[in-house]
Coordinates of C-alpha atoms in Angstrom, one line a residue:
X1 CA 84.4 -128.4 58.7
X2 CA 84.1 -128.1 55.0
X3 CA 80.4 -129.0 54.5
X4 CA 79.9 -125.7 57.4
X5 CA 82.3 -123.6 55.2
X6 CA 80.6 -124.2 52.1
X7 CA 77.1 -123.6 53.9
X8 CA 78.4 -120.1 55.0
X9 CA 79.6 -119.3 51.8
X10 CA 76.4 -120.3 50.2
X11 CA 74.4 -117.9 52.9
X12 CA 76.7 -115.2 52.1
X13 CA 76.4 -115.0 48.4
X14 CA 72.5 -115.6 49.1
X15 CA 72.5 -112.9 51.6
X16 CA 74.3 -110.5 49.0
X17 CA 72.1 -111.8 46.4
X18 CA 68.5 -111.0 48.2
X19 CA 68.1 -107.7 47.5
X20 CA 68.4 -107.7 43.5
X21 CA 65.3 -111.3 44.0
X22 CA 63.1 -109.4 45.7
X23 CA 63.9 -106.3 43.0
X24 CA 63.1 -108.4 40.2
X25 CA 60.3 -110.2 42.2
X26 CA 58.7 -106.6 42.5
X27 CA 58.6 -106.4 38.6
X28 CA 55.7 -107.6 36.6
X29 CA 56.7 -108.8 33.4
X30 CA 54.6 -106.6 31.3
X31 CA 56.8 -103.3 33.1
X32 CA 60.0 -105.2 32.9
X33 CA 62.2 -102.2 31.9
X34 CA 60.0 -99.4 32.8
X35 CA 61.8 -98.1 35.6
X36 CA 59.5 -98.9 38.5
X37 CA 62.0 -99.9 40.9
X38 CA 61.0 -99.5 44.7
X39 CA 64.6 -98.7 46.0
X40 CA 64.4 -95.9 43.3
X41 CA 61.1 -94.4 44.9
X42 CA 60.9 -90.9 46.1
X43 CA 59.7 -90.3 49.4
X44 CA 57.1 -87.9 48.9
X45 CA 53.7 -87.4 50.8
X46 CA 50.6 -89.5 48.8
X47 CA 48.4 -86.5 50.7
X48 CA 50.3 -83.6 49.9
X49 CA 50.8 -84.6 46.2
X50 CA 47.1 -85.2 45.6
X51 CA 46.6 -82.3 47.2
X52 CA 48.8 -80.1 44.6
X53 CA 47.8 -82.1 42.0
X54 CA 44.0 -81.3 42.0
X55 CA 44.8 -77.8 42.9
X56 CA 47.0 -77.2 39.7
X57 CA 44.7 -79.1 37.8
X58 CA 41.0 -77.1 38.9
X59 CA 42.6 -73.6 39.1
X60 CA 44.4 -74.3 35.9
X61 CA 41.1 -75.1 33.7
X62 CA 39.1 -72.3 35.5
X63 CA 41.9 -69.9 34.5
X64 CA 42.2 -71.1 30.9
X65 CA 38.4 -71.2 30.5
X66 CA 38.3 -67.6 32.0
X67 CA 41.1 -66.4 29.6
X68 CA 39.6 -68.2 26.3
X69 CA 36.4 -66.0 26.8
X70 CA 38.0 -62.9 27.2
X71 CA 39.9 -63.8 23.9
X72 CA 37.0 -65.0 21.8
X73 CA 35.4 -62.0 22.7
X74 CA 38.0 -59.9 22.0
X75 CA 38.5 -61.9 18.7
X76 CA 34.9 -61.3 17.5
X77 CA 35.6 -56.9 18.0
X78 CA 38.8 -57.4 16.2
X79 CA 38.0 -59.7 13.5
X80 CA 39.0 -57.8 10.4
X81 CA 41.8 -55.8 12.3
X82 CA 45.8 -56.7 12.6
X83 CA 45.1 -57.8 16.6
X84 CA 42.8 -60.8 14.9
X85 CA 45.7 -62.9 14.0
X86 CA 47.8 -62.2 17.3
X87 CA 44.2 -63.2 19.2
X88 CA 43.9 -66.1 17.4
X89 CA 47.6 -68.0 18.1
X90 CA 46.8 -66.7 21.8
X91 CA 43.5 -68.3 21.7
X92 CA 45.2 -71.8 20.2
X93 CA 47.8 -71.3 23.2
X94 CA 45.1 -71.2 26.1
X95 CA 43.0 -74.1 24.5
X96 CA 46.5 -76.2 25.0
X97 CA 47.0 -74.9 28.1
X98 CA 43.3 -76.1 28.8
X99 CA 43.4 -79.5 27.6
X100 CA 47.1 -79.6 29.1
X101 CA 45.4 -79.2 32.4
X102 CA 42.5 -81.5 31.9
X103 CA 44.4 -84.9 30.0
X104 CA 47.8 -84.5 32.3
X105 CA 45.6 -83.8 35.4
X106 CA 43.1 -86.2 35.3
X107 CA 46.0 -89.0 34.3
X108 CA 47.9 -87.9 37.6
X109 CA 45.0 -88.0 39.8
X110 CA 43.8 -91.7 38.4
X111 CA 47.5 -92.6 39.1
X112 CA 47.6 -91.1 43.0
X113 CA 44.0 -92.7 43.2
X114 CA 45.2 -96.6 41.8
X115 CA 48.0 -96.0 44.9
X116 CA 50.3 -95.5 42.2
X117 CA 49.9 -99.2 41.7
X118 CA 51.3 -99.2 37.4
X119 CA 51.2 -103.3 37.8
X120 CA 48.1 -103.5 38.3
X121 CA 46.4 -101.1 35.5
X122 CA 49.4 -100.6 33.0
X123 CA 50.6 -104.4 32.3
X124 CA 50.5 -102.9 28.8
X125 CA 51.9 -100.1 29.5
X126 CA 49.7 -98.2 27.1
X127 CA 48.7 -95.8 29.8
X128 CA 52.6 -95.0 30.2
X129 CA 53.0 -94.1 26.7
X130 CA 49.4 -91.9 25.8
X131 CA 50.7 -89.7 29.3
X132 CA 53.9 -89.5 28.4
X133 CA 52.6 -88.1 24.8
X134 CA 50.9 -85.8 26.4
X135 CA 53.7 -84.3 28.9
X136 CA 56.1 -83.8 25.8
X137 CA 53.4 -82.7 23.6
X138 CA 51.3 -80.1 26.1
X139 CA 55.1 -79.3 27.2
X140 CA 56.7 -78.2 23.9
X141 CA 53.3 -77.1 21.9
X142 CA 52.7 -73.8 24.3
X143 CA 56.8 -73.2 23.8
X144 CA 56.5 -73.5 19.8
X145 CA 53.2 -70.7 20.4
X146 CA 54.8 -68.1 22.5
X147 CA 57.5 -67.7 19.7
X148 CA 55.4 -68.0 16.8
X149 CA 53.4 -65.1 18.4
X150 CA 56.6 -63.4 19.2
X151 CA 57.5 -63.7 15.0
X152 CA 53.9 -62.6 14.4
X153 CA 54.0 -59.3 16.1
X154 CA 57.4 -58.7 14.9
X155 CA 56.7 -59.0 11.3
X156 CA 53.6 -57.0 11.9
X157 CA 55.1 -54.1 13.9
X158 CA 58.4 -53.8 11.2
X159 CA 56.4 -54.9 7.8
X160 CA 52.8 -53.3 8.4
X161 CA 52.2 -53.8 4.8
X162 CA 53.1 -57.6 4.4
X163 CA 51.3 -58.4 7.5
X164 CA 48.3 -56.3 6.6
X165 CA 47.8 -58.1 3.3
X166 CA 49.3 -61.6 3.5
X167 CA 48.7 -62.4 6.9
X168 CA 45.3 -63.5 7.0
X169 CA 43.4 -65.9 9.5
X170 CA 43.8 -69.1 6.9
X171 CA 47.4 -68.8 6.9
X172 CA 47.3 -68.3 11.0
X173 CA 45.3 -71.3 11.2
X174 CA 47.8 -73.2 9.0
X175 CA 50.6 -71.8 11.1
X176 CA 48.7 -73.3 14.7
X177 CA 48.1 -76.8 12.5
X178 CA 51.5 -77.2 11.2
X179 CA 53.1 -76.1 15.4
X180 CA 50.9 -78.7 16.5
X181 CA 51.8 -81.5 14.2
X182 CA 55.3 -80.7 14.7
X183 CA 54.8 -81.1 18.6
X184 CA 53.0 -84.3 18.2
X185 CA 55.8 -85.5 15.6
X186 CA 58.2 -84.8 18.6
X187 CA 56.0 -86.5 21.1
X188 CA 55.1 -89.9 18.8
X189 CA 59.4 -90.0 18.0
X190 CA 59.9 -92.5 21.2
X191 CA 57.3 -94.6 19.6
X192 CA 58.0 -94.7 16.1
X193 CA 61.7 -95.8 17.8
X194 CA 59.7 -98.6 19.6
X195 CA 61.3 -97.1 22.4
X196 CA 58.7 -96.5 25.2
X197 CA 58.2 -93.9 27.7
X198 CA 59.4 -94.7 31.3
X199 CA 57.7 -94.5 34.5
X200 CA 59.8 -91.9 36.6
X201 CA 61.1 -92.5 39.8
X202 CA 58.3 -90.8 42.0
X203 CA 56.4 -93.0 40.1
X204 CA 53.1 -90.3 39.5
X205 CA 54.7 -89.5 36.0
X206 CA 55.8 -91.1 32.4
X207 CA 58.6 -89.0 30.6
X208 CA 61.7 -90.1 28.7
X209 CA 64.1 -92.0 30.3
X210 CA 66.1 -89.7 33.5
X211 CA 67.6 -93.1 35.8
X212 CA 71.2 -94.3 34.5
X213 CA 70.6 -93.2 30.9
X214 CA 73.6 -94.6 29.4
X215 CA 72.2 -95.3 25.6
X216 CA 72.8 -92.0 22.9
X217 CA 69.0 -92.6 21.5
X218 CA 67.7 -92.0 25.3
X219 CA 70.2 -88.5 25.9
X220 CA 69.1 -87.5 22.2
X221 CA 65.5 -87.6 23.6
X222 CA 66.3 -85.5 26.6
X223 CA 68.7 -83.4 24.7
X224 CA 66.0 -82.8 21.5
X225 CA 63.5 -81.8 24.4
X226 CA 65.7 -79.1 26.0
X227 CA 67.0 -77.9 23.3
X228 CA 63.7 -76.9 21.4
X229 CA 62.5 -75.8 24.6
X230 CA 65.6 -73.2 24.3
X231 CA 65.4 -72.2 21.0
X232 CA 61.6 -70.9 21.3
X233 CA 62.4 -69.1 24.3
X234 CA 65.3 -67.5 22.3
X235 CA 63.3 -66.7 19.3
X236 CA 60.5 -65.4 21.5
X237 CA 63.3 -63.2 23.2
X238 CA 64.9 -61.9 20.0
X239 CA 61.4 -61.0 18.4
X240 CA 60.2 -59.5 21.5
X241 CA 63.1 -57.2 21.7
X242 CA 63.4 -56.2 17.9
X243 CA 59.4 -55.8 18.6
X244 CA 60.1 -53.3 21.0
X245 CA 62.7 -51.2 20.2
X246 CA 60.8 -50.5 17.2
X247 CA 57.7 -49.5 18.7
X248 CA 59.6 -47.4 20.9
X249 CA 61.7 -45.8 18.0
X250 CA 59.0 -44.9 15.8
X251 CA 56.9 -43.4 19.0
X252 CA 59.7 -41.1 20.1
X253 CA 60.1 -39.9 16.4
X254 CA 56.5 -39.6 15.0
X255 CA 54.6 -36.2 15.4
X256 CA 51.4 -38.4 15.5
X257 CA 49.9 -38.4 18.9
X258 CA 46.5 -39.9 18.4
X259 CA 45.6 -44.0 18.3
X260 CA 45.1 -47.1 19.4
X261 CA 47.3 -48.6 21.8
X262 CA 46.4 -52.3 21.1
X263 CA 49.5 -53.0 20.0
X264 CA 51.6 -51.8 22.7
X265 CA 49.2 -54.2 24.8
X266 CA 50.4 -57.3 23.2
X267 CA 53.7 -56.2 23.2
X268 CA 53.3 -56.2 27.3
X269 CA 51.6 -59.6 27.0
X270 CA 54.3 -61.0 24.8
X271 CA 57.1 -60.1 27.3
X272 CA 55.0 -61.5 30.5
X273 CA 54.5 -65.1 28.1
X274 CA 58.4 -64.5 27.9
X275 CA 59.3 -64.0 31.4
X276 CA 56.8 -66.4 32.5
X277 CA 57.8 -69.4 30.2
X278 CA 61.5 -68.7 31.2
X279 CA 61.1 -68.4 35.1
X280 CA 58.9 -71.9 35.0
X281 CA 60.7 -73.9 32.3
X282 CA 64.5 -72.9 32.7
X283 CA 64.5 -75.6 35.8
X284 CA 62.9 -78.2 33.8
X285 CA 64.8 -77.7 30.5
X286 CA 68.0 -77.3 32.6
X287 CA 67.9 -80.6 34.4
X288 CA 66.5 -82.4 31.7
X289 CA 69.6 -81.3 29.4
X290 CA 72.2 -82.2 32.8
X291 CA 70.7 -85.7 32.6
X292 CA 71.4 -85.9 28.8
X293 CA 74.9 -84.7 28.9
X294 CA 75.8 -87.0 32.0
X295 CA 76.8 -90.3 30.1
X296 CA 77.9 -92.0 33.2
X297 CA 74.4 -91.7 35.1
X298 CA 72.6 -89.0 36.2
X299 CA 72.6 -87.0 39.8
X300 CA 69.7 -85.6 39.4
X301 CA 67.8 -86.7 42.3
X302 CA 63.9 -87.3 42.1
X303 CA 62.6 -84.3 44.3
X304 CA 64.9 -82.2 42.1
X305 CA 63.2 -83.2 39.0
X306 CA 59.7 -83.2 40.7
X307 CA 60.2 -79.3 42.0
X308 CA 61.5 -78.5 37.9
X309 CA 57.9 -80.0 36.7
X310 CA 55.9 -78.6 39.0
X311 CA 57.5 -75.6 38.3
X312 CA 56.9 -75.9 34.5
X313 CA 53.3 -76.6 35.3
X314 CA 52.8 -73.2 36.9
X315 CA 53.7 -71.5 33.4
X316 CA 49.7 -73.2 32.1
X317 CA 48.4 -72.2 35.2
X318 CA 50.4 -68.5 34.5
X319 CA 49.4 -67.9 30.7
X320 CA 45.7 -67.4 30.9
X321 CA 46.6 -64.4 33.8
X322 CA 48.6 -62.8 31.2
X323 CA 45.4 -62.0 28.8
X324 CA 43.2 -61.5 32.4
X325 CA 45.2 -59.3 33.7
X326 CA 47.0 -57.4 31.2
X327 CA 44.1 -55.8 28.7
X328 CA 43.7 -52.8 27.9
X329 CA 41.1 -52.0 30.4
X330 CA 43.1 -53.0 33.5
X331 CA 46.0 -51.1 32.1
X332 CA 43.8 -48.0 32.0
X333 CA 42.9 -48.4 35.8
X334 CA 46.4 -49.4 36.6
X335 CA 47.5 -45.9 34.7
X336 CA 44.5 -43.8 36.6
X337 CA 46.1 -45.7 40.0
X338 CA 49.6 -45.1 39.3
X339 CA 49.0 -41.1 38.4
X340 CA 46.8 -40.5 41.1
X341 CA 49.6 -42.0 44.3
X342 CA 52.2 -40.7 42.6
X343 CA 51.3 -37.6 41.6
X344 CA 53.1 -38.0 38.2
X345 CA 52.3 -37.0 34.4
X346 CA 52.5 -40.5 32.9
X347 CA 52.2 -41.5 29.2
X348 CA 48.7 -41.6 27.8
X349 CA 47.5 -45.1 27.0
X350 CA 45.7 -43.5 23.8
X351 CA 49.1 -42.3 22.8
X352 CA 50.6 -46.2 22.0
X353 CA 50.3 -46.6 18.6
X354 CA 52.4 -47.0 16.1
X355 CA 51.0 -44.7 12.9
X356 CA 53.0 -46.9 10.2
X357 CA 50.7 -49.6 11.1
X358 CA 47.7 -47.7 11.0
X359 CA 48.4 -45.8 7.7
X360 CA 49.3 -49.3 6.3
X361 CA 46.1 -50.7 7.2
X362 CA 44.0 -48.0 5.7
X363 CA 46.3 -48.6 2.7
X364 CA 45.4 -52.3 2.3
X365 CA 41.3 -51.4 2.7
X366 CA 41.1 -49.3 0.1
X367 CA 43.5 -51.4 -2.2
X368 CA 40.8 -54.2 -1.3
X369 CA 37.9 -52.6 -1.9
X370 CA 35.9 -53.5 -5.1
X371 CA 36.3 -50.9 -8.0
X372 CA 38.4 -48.5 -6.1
X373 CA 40.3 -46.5 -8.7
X374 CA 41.5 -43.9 -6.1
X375 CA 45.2 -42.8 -5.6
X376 CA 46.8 -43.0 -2.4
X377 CA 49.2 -40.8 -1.0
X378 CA 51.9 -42.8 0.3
X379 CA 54.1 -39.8 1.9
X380 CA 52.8 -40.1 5.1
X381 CA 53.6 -44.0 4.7
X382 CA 57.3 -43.0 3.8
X383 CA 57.9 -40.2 6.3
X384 CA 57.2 -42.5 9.5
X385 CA 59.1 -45.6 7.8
X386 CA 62.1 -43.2 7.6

């Protein structure tokens, strides 16, 4: 009777012990740690994510590629000009849009190709760590753009004459350098940790760590992430609308009614970047922060993250449509359009310009011109400031 009760016992424990062998048996010892757990799996259809997976990723590059020839077009007309600089950070934000598309996409589709099989080609995990690189870094560098382009046109719209004379294409080009080294500074910080990127649950990704985060390095990550995330969406806001009231302020008061009305245009494009980057990465940014905060796990389940990235991965496929859609051309046919259904006396296109700016400009050509001894009357400068 004892020997059969200690038998039982011994089947029992076994019994409540098989789960957690075949777990570990599941792991190979070069991902021990890296989260890929098959009880932890989402249930999501290998066809169907393919599928949306080579969708994003082909009408993503066509649209970037589209959009960075309509802006290094539109850079070559305005070369010397105060758009040049504002073309230039958008042209920087396509191209990571672009490759953003191409490294990330091609990544995922090797992944859904291998069967999502990480033992077998990631034993080192090095593929792990270069994608999840490349999600933080191609998710934070278009962020940091959008609200250095936001501070761009803001210093350009309320000081003309700084922006005129100081802000040239070098120290543009140093701006996009030093964004992108920040971004890849935030991207390598796991790894300088020796801390590396996980393999999410759905197991088609590599982020930081989102399953039973219970170490402060790990929520720092997540919490670093959303919060940066935040802050250029709140500086692009803040510029955007110190931007605007501006141009509309000096509008309603000038006398001047002739101009260019390139700078209303990027004003337009700057608030669609806005509203796009804020209706796609909220989601994202939100859940990434809830999983940070929650110290006792989080309850963030894996479809819930999945739908926050694929909805952050609209906002690359979005961008390039803002500088499609939204030039000065189509905004011309969409004026023509509008007054002829509605029958309405709209504001005319040529009228968007704000004279300060113009004045200013003509001011800094003549002060750079070589042996120009000429006064200039500055009145007209001071009346529209005023």
């Amino acid at each position: 009777y004892c020997r059969c009760l200690l038998i039982a016992r011994l089947l029992k424990c076994f019994e409540g012990c098989a789960p957690f062998l075949t777990m570990n048996s599941s792991k190979s010892p070069g991902l021990a740690g890296f989260g890929v757990l098959k009880n932890t799996t989402c249930h999501t259809e290998k066809k169907i994510s393919v599928f949306f997976s080579i969708i994003f990723m082909t009408v993503g590059i066509l649209s970037n590629s589209l959009a960075i020839v309509i802006l290094m077009k539109a850079y070559q007309r305005f070369r010397q000009k105060s758009k040049a600089s504002f073309l230039l950070l958008a042209s920087g934000l396509v191209v990571t849009d672009l490759f953003g598309h191409l490294i990330n996409g091609a990544i995922a589709v090797f992944v859904y190709a291998s069967d999502k099989d990480w033992i077998r080609f990631n034993q080192s995990n090095i593929l792990c760590s270069v994608f999840g690189i490349c999600m933080v870094f191609f998710g934070l560098c278009p962020l940091f753009l959008g609200s250095v382009m936001a501070v761009e046109r803001c210093i350009g719209v309320t000081k003309p004459i700084f922006h005129s004379t100081k802000m040239t294409s070098r120290h543009v080009k140093m701006m996009l350098t030093m964004v992108c080294l920040f971004a890849v500074l935030i991207a390598l910080l796991p790894i300088l940790r020796f801390r590396a990127y996980q393999i999410q649950a759905s197991r088609t990704w590599c982020f930081y760590k989102t399953e039973h985060v219970e170490d402060w390095e790990d929520r720092f990550y997540l919490l670093l992430f959303s919060c940066l995330g935040f802050l250029a969406l709140a500086i692009s806001f803040l510029c955007n609308a110190v931007t605007g009231i501006t141009l509309l302020r000096v509008k309603f008061k000038s006398q001047q009614r002739q101009g260019r009305s390139h700078h209303f245009e990027m004003i337009i494009q700057l608030l669609a970047i806005m509203c796009v980057s804020c209706i796609c990465w909220s989601p994202f940014l939100v859940t990434m922060a809830r999983i940070g905060i929650n110290e006792g796990g989080s309850k963030e389940t894996c479809e819930t993250i999945l739908f926050a990235l694929r909805m952050a991965t609209w906002n690359q496929i979005l961008d390039p449509w803002v500088y499609i859609l939204l030039r000065k051309a189509v905004l011309k046919n969409l004026y023509k359009i509008t007054s002829g259904c509605c029958g309405v006396q709209v504001i005319n296109l040529h009228m968007w310009e704000l004279s300060s700016i113009k004045n200013s400009l003509k001011v800094a050509a003549i002060s750079e011109s070589p042996g120009s001894s000429k006064q200039i009357n500055l009145q007209p400068l001071t009346s529209m400031g005023q």
